[in-house]
Structure formats: structure tokens, C-alpha cells
Coordinates of C-alpha atoms in Angstrom, one line a residue:
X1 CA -49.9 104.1 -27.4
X2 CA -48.9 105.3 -30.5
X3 CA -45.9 107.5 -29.9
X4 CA -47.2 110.7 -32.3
X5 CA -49.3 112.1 -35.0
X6 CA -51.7 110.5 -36.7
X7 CA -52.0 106.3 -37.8
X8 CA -51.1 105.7 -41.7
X9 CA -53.3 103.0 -42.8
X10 CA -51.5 101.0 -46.3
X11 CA -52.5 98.3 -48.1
X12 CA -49.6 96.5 -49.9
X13 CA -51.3 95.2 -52.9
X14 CA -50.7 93.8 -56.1
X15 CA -52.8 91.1 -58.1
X16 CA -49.8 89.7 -59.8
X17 CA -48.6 86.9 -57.4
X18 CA -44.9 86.5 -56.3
X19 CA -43.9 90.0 -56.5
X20 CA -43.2 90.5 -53.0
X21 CA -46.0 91.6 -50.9
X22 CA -45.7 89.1 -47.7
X23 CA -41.8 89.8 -48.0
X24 CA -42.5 93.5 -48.0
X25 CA -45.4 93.5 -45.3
X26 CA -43.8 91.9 -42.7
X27 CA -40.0 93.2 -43.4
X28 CA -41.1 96.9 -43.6
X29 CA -43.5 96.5 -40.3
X30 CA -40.2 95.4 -38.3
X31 CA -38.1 98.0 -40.0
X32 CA -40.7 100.3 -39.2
X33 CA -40.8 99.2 -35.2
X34 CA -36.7 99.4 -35.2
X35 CA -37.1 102.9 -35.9
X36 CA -39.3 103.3 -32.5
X37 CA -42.9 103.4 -34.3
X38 CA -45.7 101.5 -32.8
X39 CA -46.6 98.9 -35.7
X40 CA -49.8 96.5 -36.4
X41 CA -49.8 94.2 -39.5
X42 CA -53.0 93.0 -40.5
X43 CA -52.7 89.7 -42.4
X44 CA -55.5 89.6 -44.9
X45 CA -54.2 86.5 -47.4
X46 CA -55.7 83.4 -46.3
X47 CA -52.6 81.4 -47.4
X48 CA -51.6 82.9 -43.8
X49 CA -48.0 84.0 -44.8
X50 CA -47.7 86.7 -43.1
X51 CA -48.5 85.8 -39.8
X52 CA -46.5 82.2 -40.3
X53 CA -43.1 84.5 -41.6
X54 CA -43.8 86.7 -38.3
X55 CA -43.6 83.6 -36.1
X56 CA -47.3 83.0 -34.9
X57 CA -48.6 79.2 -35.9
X58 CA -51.7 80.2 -38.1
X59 CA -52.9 76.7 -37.0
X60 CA -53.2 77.3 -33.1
X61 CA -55.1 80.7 -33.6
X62 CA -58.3 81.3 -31.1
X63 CA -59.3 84.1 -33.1
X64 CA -58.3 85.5 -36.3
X65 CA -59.3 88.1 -38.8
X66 CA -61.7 86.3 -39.8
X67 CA -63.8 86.2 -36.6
X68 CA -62.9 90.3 -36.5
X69 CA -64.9 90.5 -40.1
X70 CA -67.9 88.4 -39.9
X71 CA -68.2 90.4 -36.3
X72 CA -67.7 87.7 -34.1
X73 CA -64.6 89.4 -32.4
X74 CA -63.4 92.7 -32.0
X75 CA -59.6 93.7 -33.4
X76 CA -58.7 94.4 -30.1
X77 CA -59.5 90.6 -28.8
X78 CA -57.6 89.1 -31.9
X79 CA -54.8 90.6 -31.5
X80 CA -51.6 88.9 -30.8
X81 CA -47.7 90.0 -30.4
X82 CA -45.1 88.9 -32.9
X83 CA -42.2 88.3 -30.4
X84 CA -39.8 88.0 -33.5
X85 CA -40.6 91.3 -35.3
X86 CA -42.1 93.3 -32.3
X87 CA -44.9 94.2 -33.4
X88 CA -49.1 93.7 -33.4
X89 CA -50.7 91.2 -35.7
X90 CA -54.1 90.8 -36.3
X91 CA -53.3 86.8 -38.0
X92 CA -55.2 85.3 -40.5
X93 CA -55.3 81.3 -41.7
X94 CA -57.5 78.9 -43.9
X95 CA -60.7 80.3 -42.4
X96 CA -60.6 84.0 -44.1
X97 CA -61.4 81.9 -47.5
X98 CA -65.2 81.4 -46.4
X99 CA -65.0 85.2 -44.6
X100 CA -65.3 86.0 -48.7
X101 CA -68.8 84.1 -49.0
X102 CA -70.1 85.1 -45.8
X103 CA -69.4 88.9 -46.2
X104 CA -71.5 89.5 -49.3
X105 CA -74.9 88.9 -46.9
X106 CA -73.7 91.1 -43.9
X107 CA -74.5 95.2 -44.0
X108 CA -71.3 97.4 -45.4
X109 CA -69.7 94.0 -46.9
X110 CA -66.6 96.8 -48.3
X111 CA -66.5 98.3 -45.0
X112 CA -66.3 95.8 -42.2
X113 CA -62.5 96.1 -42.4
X114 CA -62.4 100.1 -42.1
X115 CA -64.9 99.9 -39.0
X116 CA -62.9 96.9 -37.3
X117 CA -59.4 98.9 -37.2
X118 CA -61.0 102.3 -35.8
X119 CA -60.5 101.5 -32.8
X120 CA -56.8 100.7 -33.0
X121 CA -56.0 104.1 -34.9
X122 CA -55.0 105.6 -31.8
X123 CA -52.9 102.6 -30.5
X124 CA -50.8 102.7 -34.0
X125 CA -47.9 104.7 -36.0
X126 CA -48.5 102.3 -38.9
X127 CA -51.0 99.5 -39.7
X128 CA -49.5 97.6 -42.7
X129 CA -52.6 95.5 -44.6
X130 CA -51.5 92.6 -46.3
X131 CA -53.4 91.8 -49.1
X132 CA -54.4 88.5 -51.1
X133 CA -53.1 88.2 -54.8
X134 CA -56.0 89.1 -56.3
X135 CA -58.6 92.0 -56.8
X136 CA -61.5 90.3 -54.4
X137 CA -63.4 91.2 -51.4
X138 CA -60.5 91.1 -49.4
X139 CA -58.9 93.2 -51.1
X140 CA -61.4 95.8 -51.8
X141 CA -61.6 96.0 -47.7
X142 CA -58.4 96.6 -47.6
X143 CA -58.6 99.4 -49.5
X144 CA -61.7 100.9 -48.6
X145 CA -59.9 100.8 -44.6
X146 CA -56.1 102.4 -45.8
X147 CA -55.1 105.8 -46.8
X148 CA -53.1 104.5 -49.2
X149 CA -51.5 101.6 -51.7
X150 CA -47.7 100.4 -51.7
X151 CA -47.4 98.4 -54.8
X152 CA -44.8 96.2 -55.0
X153 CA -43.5 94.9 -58.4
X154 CA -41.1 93.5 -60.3
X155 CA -39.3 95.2 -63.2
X156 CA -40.6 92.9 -66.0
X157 CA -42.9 93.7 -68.9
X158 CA -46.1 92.0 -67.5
X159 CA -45.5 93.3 -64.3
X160 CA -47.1 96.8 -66.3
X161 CA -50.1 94.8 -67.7
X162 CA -51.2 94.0 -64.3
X163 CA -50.3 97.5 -62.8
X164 CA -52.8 99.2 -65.1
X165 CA -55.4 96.8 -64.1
X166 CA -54.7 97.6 -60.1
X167 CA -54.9 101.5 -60.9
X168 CA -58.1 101.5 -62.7
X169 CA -59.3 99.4 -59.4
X170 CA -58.2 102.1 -57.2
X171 CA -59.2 105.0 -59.4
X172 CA -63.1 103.0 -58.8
X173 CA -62.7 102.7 -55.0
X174 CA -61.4 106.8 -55.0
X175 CA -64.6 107.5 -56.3
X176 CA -67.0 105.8 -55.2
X177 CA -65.7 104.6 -51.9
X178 CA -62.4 106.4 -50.7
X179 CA -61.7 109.5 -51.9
X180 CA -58.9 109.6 -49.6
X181 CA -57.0 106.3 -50.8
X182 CA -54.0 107.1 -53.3
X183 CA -50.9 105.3 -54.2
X184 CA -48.5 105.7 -51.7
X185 CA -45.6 104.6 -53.6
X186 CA -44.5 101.4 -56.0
X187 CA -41.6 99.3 -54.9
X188 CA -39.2 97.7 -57.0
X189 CA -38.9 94.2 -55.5
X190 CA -36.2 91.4 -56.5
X191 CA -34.3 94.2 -58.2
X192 CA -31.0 92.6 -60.5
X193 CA -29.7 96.5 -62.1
X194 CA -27.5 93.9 -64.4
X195 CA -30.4 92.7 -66.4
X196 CA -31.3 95.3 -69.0
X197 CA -35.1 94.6 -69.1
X198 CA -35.1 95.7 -65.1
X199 CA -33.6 98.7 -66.2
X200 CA -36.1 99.7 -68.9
X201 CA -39.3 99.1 -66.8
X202 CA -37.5 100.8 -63.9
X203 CA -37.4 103.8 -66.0
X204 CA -40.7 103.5 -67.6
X205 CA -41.5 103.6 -64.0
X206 CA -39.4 106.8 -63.5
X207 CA -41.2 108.7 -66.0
X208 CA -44.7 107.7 -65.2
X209 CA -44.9 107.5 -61.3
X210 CA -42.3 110.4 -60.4
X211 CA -41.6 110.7 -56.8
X212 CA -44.1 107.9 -56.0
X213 CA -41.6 105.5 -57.3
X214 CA -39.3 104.9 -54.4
X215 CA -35.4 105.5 -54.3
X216 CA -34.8 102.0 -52.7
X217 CA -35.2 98.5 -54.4
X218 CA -35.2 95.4 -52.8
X219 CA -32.7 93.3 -54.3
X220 CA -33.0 89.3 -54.9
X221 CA -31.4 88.1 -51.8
X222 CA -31.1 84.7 -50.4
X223 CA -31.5 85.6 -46.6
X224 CA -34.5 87.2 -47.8
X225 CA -36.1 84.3 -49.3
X226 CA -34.8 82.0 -46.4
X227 CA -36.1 84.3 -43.3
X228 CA -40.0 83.3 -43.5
X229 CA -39.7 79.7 -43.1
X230 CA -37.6 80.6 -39.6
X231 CA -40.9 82.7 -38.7
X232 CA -38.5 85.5 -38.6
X233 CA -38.2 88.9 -40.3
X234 CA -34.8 89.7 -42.1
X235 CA -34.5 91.8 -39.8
X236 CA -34.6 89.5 -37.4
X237 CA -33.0 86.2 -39.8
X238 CA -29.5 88.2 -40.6
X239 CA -29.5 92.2 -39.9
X240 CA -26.1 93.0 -41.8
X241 CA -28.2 91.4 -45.0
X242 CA -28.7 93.1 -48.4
X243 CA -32.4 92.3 -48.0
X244 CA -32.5 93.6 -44.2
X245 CA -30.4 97.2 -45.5
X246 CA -33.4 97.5 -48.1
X247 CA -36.0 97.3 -45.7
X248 CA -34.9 99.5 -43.6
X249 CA -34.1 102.0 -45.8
X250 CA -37.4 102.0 -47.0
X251 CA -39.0 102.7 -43.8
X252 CA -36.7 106.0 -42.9
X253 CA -38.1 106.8 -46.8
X254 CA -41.8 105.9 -45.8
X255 CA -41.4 108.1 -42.8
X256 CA -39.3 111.0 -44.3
X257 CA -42.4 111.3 -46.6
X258 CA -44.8 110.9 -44.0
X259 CA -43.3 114.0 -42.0
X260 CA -42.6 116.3 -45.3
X261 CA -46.6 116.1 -45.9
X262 CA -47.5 116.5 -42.2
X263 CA -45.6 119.7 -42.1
X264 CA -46.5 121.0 -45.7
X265 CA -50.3 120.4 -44.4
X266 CA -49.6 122.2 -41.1
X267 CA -48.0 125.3 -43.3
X268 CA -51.8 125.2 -45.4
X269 CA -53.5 125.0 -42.4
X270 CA -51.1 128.2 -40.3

């Protein structure tokens, strides 16, 4: 059961590939369950990544989220347990590439994520979406389903091109299929403060996101980079790691957020 208040939904998106968003999906869901939070993380990248770095074999799969989104399977049944990072994964693999095809013909093709997870809302703190590198079907259910975006993103010039390109996406979706959907917050990701470009785009960043951008940036780190092909989180790989201090510090800023905004609402609502 979900230990209190309400589930936040996020996608972690970005159509730029490389910039982080596996690292970041399955890194801040075990951060997220070391602070005591009940934790699912929804692998939505056919590639499989996600559910490979969290130690499930995306080959051996009975069900996956494919089956859940061409409505062959509820979320519930696919579920399975990532002993490594201790949380819920609903896994993906190979087969989500024809889920794409096969969605377009089947009623409320943007919506087929959103219904799936309703029933897990109460079981959750946090569901954790991770997203394909690309603006498709997959990830338009993604964000039709969340509440709202982490964007990942390396401090480098076209890093901004494609950021634009992802906003105007989910300015579309706000209005015409979630008003509720905003960006959460943009993470810097394989952050080096000694190159100067970094520091120019961090502070373009600065100025245009405000508080959305977040205080902590993931450094490049080797640990990092090696954990996945353990099927391990940082966390998990080597805890006293730069990579593994980022994460975590990430998630007491995700929830820090989280409770400002739940009491601010309660103080509108007294």
C-alpha cells in the first residue's frame, strides 16, 4: 500500500537520445524506495533498458507492457519485483515495438496507458514512466497517463534545440489532452562544472526554468555508467558513489517539492 498522500505519476522524457533518462528512471525509483516510498517503474522503451539495469531478463518475460496496452493483461498481472532496487516494474522488451502499430486501430489509442495504471494509484508513492527517445505513441501515452515531465539533459547547445521541440509537445498534450501535465523539473545530467559551455547552458537554464531547474546535477561518473550492465542500480552497484549521492539527493528534492505543494494546496483549500 502506498504509505500516504496521493500517487505522483512522471514521465522522464526527452527526444534527444543519451542524455540520461534510463540512468535517471531507474536510479531515482531506488533512491526514492530508500527513503521508504512505495515505488513502480514502468518501462516504456522497447530497447528494454530499464527493466535489464533493474535486474529482470527482458527475454524470459510472461507478460510485459506490451500485453498491458493492446489489453491482453492487466498492470496488476504484469507486474514483477526488482529484487535489486526494491521496487515494482511493469518491464518492457522487443515486443512494445509492434504495441506502436497495433494501438493506432484500438479505441483511446493516447489513453490505454492512463486507464492501465488506475488501478495501481492507490498501491503507489511514485510511478516513474520511462520513456522511448523519441516523440511517438509511446510517448504521448506516457504523457497523457503522468502529472508531470522530468527532463533530463545535458548542458550542451543542442541539448536547447531539442528542448523547445519537447515543450511545444507538451504545451499540445496540456491542451488538448492533459491539462494537468506540466514540467516537473529539468535535470542536469553528466554535469562536468569545469567545461565552460556546461556552465553557460546551465545558466541559460537558470534564467528560463527558475525553480523547475533542479539544485542537484548528476555528474559523469564511472560507477554510474558501469551499474546497468550488473542489473543493478547505483544505489545498489556502489552506494558511497558520486552518481549514487546525486540520486539520492534528487529524490529528498522530488519529495521536498512534492510536500511544499501538498501543504500550500491544503492552506487554499482551509
Amino acid at each position: 500500500m502506498s504509505t500516504q498522500g496521493p500517487c505522483h505519476l512522471y514521465a522522464i522524457a526527452n527526444q534527444k537520445g543519451g542524455v540520461g533518462k534510463t540512468t535517471t528512471t531507474v536510479n531515482l525509483a531506488a533512491s526514492l524506495v530508500a527513503t521508504k516510498k512505495q515505488v513502480l517503474m514502468v518501462d516504456l522503451d522497447p530497447q528494454g533498458n530499464a527493466t535489464m539495469g533493474s535486474g529482470i531478463n527482458k527475454n524470459e518475460l510472461e507478460l510485459s507492457v506490451y500485453d498491458v496496452l493492446v489489453g491482453e493483461a492487466t498492470a496488476k498481472e504484469a507486474l514483477v519485483k526488482s529484487e535489486e532496487g526494491g521496487y515494482s516494474v511493469l518491464p518492457a522488451n522487443g515486443d512494445l515495438t509492434a504495441a506502436e502499430v497495433e494501438m493506432l486501430s484500438l479505441d483511446q489509442k493516447e489513453r490505454r496507458l492512463q486507464s492501465a495504471l488506475e488501478s495501481l494509484k492507490d498501491d503507489f508513492d511514485y510511478i516513474l514512466v520511462d520513456c522511448p527517445p523519441s516523440l511517438n505513441m509511446l510517448t504521448l501515452n506516457a504523457l497523457v497517463a503522468c502529472q508531470g515531465v522530468i527532463i533530463p539533459m545535458q548542458c550542451e547547445y543542442y541539448a536547447l534545440e531539442g528542448l523547445s521541440a519537447l515543450i511545444s509537445t507538451i504545451n499540445q498534450i496540456q491542451s488538448a489532452l492533459n491539462p494537468e501535465l506540466q514540467i516537473e523539473g529539468i535535470l542536469r545530467t553528466m554535469y562536468d562544472p569545469r567545461n565552460s559551455l556546461t556552465n553557460d547552458v546551465s545558466a541559460q537554464l537558470a534564467d528560463f526554468f527558475g525553480d523547475k531547474l533542479y539544485r542537484t546535477c548528476v555528474p559523469r561518473n564511472v560507477r554510474l555508467a558501469e551499474a546497468p550492465s550488473f542489473g543493478q542500480p547505483v544505489l545498489v552497484y556502489d552506494r558511497q558513489s558520486k552518481g549514487a549521492i546525486a540520486y539520492l539527493a534528487l529524490a529528498g528534492e522530488l519529495i521536498r517539492r512534492n510536500e511544499i505543494s501538498q501543504r500550500e494546496s491544503a492552506e487554499v483549500t482551509a
